[in-house]
Coordinates of C-alpha atoms in Angstrom, one line a residue:
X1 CA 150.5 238.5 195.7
X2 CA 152.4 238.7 192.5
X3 CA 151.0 238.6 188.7
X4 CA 151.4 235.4 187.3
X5 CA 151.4 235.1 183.5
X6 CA 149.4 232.1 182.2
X7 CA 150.9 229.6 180.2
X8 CA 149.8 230.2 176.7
X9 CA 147.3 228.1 174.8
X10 CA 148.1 225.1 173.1
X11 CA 146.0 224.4 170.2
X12 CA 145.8 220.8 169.1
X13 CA 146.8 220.3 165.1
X14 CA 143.2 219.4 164.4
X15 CA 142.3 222.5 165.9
X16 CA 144.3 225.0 164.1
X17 CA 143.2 223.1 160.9
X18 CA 139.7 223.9 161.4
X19 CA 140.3 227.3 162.2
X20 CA 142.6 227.7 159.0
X21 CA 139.5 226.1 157.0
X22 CA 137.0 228.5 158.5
X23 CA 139.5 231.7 158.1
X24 CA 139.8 230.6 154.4
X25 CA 135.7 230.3 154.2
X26 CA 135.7 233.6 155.6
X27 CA 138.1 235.1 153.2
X28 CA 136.5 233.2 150.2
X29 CA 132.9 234.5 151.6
X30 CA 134.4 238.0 151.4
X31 CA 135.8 238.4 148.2
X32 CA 132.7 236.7 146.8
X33 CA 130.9 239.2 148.4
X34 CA 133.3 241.8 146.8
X35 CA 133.2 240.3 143.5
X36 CA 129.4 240.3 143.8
X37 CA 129.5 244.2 144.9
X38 CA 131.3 245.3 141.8
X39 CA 130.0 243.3 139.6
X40 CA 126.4 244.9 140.6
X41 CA 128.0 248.6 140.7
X42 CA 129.9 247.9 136.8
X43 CA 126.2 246.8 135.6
X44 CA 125.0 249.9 137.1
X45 CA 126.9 252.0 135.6
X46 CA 127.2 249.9 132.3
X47 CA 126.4 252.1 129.2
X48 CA 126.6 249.8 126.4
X49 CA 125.5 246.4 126.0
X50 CA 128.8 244.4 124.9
X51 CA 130.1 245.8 128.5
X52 CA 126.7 244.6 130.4
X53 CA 127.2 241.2 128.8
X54 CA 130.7 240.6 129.5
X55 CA 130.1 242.1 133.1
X56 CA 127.6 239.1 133.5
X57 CA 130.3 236.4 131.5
X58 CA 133.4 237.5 133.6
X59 CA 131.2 237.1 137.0
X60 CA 130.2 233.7 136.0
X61 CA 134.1 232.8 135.2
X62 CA 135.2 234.3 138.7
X63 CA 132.2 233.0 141.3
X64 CA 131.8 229.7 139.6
X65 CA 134.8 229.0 138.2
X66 CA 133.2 228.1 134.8
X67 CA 135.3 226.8 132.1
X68 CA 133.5 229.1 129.9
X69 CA 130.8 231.6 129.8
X70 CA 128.8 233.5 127.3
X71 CA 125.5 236.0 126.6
X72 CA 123.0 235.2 124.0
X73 CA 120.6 238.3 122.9
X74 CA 117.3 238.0 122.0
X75 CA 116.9 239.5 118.4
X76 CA 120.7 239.0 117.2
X77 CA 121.1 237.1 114.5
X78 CA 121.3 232.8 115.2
X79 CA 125.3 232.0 116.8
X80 CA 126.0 235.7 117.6
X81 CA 127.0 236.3 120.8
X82 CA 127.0 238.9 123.0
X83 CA 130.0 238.6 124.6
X84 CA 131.9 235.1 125.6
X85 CA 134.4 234.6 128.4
X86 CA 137.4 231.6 128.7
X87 CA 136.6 228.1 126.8
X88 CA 134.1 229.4 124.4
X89 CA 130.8 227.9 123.2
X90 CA 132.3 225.9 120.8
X91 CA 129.2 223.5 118.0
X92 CA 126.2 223.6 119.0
X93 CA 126.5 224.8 122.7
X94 CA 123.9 227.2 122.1
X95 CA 121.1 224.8 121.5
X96 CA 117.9 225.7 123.2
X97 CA 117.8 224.9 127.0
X98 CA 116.2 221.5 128.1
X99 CA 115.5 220.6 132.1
X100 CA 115.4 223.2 134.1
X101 CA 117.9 222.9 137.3
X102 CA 117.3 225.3 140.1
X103 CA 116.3 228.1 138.2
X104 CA 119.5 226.9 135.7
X105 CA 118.7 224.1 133.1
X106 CA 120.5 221.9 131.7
X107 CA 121.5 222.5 127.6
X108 CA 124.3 219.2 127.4
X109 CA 126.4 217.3 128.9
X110 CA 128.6 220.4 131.0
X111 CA 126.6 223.5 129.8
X112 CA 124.0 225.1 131.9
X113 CA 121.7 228.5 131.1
X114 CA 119.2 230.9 132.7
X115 CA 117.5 233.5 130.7
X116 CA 118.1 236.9 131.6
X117 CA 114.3 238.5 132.6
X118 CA 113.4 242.6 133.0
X119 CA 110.3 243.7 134.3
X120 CA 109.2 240.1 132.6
X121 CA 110.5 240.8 129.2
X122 CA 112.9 238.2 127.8
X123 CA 116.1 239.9 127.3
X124 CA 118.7 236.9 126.3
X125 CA 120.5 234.2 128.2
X126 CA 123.3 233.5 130.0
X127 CA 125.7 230.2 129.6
X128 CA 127.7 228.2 131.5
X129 CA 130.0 225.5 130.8
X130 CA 132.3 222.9 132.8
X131 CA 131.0 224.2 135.9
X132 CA 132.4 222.3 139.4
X133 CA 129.9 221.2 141.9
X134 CA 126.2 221.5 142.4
X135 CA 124.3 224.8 142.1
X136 CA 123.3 226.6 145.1
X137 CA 119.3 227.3 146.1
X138 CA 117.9 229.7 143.3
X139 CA 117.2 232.3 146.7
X140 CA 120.6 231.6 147.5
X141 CA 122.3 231.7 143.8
X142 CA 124.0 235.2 143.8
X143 CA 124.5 234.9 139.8
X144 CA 121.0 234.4 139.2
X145 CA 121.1 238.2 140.9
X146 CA 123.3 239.8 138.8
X147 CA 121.6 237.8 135.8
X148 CA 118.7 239.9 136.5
X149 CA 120.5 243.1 137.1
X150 CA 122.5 242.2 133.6
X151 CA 118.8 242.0 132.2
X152 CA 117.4 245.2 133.4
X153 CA 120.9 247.2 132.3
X154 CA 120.5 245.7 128.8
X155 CA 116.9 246.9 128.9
X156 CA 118.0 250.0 130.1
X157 CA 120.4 250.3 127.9
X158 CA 118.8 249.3 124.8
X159 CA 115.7 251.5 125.7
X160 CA 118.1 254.4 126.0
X161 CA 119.7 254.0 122.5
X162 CA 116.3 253.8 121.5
X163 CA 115.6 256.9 122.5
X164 CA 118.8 258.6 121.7
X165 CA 117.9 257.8 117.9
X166 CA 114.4 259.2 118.0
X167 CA 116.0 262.1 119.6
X168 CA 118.5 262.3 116.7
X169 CA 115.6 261.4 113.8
X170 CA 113.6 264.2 115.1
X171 CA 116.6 266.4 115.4
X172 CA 118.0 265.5 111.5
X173 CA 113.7 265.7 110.5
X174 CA 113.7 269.7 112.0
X175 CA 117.4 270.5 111.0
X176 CA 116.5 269.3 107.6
X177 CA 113.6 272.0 107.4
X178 CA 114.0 275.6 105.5
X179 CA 112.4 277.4 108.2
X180 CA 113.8 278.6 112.0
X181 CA 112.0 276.1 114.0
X182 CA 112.3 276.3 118.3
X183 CA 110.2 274.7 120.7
X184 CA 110.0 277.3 123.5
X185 CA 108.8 276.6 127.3
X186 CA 106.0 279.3 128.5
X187 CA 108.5 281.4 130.2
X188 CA 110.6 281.7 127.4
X189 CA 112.7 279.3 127.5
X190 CA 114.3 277.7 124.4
X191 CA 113.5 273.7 124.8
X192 CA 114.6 272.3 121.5
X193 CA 116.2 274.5 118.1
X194 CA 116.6 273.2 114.3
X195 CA 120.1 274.6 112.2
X196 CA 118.0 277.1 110.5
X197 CA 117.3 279.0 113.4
X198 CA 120.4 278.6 115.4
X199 CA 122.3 279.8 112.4
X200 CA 119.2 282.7 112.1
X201 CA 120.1 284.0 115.8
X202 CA 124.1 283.8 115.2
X203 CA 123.7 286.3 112.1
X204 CA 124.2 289.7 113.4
X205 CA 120.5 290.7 112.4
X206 CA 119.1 287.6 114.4
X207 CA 115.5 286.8 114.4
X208 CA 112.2 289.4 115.1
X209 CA 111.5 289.7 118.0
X210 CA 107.9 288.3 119.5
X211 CA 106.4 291.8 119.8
X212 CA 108.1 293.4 117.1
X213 CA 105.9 294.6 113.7
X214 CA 102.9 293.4 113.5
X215 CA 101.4 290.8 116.2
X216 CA 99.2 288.9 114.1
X217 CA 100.4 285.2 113.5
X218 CA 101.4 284.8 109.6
X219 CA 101.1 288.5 108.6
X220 CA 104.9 289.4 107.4
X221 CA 107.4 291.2 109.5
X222 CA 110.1 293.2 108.2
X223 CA 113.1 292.7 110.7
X224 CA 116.7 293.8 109.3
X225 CA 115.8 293.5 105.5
X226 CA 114.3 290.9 105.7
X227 CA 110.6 289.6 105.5
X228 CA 109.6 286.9 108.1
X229 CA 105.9 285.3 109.0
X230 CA 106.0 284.1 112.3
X231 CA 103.5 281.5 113.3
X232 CA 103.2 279.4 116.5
X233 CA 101.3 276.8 117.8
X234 CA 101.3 275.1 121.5
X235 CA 103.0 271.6 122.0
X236 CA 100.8 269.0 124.4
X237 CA 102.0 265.6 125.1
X238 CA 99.6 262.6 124.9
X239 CA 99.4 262.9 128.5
X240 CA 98.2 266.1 128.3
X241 CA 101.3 268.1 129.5
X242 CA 102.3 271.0 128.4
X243 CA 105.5 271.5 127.1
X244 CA 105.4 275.1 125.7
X245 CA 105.1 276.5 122.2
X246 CA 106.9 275.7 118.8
X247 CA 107.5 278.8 117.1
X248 CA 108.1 279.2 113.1
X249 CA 109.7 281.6 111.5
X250 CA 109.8 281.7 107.9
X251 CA 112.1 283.9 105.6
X252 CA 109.6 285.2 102.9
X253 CA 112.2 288.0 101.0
X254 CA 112.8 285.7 98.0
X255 CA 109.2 284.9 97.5
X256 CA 108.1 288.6 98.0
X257 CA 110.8 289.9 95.5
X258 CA 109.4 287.4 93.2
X259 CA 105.7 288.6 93.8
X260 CA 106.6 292.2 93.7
X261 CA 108.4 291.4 90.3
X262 CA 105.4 289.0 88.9
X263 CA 103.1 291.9 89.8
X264 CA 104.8 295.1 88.0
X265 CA 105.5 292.6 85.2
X266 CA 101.3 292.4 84.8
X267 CA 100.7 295.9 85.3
X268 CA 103.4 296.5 83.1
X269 CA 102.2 293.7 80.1
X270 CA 98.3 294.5 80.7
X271 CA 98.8 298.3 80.5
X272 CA 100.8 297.7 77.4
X273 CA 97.8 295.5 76.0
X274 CA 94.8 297.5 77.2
X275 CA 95.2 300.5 74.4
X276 CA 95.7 298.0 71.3
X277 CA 93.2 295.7 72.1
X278 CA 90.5 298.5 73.0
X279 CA 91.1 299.9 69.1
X280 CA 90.7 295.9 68.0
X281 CA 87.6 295.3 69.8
X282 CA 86.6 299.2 68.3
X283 CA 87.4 298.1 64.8
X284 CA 85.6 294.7 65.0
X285 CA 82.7 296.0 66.5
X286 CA 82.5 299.0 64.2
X287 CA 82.8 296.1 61.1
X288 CA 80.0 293.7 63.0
X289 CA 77.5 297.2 62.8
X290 CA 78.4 297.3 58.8
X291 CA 80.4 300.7 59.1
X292 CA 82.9 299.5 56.6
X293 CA 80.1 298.1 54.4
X294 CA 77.9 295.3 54.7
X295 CA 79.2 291.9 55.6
X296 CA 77.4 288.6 54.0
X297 CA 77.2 285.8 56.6
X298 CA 80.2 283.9 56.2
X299 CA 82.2 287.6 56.5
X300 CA 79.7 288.5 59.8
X301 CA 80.7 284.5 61.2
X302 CA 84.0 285.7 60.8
X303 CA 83.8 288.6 62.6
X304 CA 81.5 287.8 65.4
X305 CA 84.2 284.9 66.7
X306 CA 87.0 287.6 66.1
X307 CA 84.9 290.4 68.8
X308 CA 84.0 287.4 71.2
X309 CA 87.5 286.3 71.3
X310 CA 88.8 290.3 71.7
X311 CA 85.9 290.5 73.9
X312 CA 87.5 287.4 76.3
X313 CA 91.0 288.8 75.9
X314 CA 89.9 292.7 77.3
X315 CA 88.7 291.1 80.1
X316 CA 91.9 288.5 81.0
X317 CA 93.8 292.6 80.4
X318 CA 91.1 293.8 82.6
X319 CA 91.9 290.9 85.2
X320 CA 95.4 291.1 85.5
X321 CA 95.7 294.8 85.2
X322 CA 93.5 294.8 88.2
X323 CA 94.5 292.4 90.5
X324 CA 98.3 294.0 89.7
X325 CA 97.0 297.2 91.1
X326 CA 95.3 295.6 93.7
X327 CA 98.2 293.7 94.6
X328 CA 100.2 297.4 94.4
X329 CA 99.1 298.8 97.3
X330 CA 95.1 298.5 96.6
X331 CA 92.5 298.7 94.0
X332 CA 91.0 302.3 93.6
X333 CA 87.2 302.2 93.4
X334 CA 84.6 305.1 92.9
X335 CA 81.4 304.5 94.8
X336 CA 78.0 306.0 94.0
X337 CA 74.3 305.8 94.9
X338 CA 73.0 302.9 92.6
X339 CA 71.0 299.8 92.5
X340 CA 72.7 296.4 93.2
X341 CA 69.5 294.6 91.9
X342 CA 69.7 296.5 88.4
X343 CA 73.5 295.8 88.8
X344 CA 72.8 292.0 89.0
X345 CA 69.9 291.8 86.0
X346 CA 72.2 294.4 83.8
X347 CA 75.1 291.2 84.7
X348 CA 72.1 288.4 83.7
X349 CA 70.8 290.0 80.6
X350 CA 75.0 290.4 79.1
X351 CA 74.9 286.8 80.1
X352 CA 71.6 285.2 78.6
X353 CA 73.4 284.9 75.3
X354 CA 76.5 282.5 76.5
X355 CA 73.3 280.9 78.8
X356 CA 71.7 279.9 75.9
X357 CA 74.1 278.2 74.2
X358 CA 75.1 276.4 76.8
X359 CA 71.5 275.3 77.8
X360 CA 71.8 276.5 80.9
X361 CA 68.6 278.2 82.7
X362 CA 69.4 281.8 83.7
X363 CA 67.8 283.6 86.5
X364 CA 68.3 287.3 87.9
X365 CA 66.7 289.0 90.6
X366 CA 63.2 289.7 91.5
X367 CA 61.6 292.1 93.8
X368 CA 62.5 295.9 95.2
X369 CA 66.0 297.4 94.6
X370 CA 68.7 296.9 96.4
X371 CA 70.4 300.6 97.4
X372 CA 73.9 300.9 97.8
X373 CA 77.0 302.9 97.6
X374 CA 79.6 301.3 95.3
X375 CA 81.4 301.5 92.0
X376 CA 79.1 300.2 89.0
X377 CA 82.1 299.1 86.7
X378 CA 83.7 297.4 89.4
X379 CA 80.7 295.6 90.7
X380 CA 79.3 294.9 87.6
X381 CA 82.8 293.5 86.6
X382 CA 82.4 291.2 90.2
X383 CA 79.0 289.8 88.7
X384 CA 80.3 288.9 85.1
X385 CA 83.2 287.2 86.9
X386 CA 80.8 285.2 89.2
X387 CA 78.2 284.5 86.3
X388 CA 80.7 283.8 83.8
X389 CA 82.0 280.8 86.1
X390 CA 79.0 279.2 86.8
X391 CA 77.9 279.6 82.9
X392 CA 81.4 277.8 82.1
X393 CA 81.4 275.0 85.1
X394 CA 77.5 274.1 84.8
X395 CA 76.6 271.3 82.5
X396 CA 73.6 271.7 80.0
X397 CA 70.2 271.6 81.8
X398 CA 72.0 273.4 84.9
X399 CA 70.7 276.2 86.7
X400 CA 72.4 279.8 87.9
X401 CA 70.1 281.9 90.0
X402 CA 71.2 285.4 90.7
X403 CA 69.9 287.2 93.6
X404 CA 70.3 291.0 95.6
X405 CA 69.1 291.9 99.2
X406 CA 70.0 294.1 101.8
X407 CA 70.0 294.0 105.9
X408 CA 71.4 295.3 108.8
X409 CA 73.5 297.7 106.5
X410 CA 74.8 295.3 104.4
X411 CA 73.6 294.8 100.3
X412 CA 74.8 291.4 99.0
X413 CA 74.6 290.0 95.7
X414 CA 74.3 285.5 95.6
X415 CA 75.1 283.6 92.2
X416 CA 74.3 280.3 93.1
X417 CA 74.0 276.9 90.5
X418 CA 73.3 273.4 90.9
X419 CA 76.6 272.2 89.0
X420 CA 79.5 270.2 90.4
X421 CA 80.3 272.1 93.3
X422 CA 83.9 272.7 94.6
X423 CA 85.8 269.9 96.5
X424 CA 86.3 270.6 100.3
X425 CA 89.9 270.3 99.9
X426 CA 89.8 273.1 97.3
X427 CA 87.5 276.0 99.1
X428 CA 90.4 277.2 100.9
X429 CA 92.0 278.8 98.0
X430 CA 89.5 279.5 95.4
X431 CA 90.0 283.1 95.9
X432 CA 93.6 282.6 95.5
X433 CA 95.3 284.3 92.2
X434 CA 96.0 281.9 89.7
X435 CA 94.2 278.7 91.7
X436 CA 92.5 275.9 89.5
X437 CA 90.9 273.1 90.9
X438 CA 90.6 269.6 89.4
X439 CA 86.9 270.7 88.4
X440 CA 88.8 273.4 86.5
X441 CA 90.2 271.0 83.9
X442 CA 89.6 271.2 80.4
X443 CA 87.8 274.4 81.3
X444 CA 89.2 277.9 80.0
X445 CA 90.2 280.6 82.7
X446 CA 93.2 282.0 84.1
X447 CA 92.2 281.5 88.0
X448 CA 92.3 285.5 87.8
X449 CA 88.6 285.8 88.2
X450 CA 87.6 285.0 91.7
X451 CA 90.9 286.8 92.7
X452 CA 89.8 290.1 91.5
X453 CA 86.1 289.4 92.7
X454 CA 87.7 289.3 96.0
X455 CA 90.1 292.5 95.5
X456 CA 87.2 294.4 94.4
X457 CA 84.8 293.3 97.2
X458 CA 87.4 294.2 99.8
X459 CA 88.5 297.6 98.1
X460 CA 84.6 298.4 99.3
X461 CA 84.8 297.5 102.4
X462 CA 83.1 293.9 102.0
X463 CA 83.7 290.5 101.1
X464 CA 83.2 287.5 99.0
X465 CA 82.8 283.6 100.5
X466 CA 81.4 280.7 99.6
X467 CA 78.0 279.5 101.0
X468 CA 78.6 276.8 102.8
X469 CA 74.8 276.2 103.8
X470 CA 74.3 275.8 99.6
X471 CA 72.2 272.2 99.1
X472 CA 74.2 271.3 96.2
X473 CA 76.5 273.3 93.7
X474 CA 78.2 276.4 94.5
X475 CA 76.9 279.4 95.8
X476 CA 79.0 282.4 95.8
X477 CA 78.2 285.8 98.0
X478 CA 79.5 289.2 98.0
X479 CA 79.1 291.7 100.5
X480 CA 79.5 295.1 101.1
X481 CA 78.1 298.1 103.2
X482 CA 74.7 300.0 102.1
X483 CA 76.8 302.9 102.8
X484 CA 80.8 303.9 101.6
X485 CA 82.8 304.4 104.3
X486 CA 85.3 306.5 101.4

């Protein structure tokens, strides 16, 4: 039996028609679906807003065939436009949108809009004009898709430009700062650096290292010639993660230079002051006795301010010459059996005078002595210091109670008043050198005094604070041990 080959089909016109139709459906189908596809990967990968926008404009020109299409913003400025495709807007053809129209509404006679919505945030709108035909099912309406993938890439986008300029504030805020700043992970790694320290660790001396010189936190290193304070602090989010540690380095040469200069210029200035003014205070005090003769009252007047005053400017000499030694490599003390107590009422009785004419009440100790190893001049310099600024702070009718105990090893002497007190803000450095607080105004003083209180009390081996259990006023407490450790 042989093959026979069967006569070949013979489509009728109206057939091959159809088929052409559906072939060109299919195509039409395809590319849409290809449009659609790239459209959806170029808002992906979109990484500025004009591009998003136009993404969205140039799909709605190629699925729909719109005449024209264009992207509103919310927050730009009224008629700006985001980006705009073919016939433009033209007047008014960004009105607000009226009747909605499957999920599109109707803004005039051939323009149509739907708002573009991320995570349910308004983010602008998109619009349509001279569109053919009716719109598709909103589940159906592929544009409405990419509407809301345009949304969410100019959210995305918008919220990363946001944060790129944060990024950059707090960059030009730490670059801006005189000190090497880095923000450094737990295992040493470096997170985030200002100029100051990259510049510090590209010099050839570079920046101390974490264990090198002396570990305590603001203490100065010496690293290469230079004098750093290091001081760190650990960096917790607001969720409670831990980011690491920001670490601080601060070049103090300049400002050590300068103290190291201020200081011999002191010693040098009070040194040179200390011999004349001893033979002033000698000569006035020899006059105020009569050794030259008597004086009438006027002439004894005279004098008596002239010794005070002398007096006042030995002791600034007395001051400064001491706090520069102190500040030279430590203040030399000689320590000796005595009696804090009789320190303290030796301190009261020099003081009743200046008490009185003030009107201020002036208590000193009571009770047993108070036996201790320590320098008499020095101390007793410490308690004229303390009494002499409650005399000068405490208003008339004011009280300054000085007191001695010992316990546990310790002798301590308290000068306490009932006067203004010292403002929270300003405890922190009354022991400085040179501080005056606001209380301080229009009162005499150097801000020497407290310094050199606290210079002596540590060149014993004690201390000076304020009392912060203290009812009202200041009290004032210096410490040191029964026994010299010298």
């Amino acid at each position: 039996m042989s093959n026979i080959t069967p006569p070949p089909t013979v489509r009728r016109p109206s057939e091959l028609s159809d088929l052409r139709r559906r072939l060109r459906a299919a195509d039409a189908v395809r590319a849409r679906g290809e449009a659609v596809l790239e459209a959806t990967r170029a808002l992906m990968w979109a990484d500025d807003i004009p591009t998003a926008c136009g993404v969205l404009a140039d799909a709605a020109m190629g699925l729909e065939g719109a005449a024209g299409a264009w992207v509103t913003l919310v927050g730009a400025p009224p008629g700006a436009l985001a980006s705009v495709r073919g016939d433009g807007p033209g007047a008014g053809r960004t009105a607000s949108p009226g009747t909605r129209v499957d999920g599109w509404q109707q803004a005039g006679d051939d323009v149509i809009v739907t708002p573009l919505v991320a995570a349910g945030v308004l983010e602008g709108h998109l619009w349509m004009r001279g569109t053919p035909g009716p719109r598709r099912a909103p589940a159906d309406d592929d544009l409405l898709v990419l509407a809301g993938l345009a949304a969410g890439a100019v959210a995305r986008i918008a919220a990363l430009a946001a944060a790129r300029r944060q990024a950059a504030i707090a960059q030009a805020v730490i670059d801006a700062a005189p000190d090497a700043i880095a923000l450094v992970t737990d295992d040493g790694a470096r997170l985030v650096t200002n100029a100051r320290h990259r510049a510090a660790e590209a010099s050839p001396a570079g920046l101390p290292a974490p264990d090198e010189g002396t570990a305590a936190l603001g203490v100065p290193v010496e690293h290469a010639g230079r004098s750093w304070v290091r001081t760190t602090a650990p960096v917790v989010t607001a969720d409670g993660e831990r980011l690491g540690r920001v670490v601080v380095h601060r070049d103090v040469t300049a400002e050590r230079e300068a103290a190291r200069a201020r200081d011999e210029f002191l010693a040098m200035v009070s040194h040179e002051l200390r011999t004349p003014l001893t033979s002033v205070v000698g000569y006035l005090d020899a006059l105020a006795e009569g050794d030259a003769g008597p004086l009438h009252d006027d002439q004894r007047t005279m004098v008596g301010v002239a010794l005070r005053n002398a007096e006042r400017l030995r002791r600034i000499v007395g001051d400064l010459l001491a706090l520069a030694h102190a500040r030279a490599g430590g203040m030399a003390v000689l320590p000796s059996d005595g009696d804090l107590a009789r320190a303290a009422r030796e301190a009261v009785v020099s003081a009743t005078p200046a008490a009185l004419a003030r009107g201020v009440t002036l208590r000193g100790p009571d009770g047993d002595g108070v036996p201790a190893t320590f320098d008499p001049e020095r101390m007793g310099q410490v308690i004229d210091n303390l009494v002499g600024n409650a005399l000068a702070y405490c208003p008339a009718g004011s009280t300054v109670s000085v007191s001695a105990r010992s316990g546990g090893g310790w002798a301590e002497v308290r000068v306490a008043d009932d006067g203004p007190g010292i403002p929270a803000r300003e405890r922190e450095r009354v022991f400085d050198a040179f501080a005056r607080g606001a209380t301080a105004r229009g009162t005499r003083g150097t801000g020497l005094g407290l310094a050199v209180c606290r210079d002596i009390a540590e060149a014993h081996g004690g201390s000076i604070s304020l009392d912060d259990g203290a009812a009202s006023g200041t009290a004032v407490v210096v410490r040191i041990p029964t026994r010299s450790a010298r």
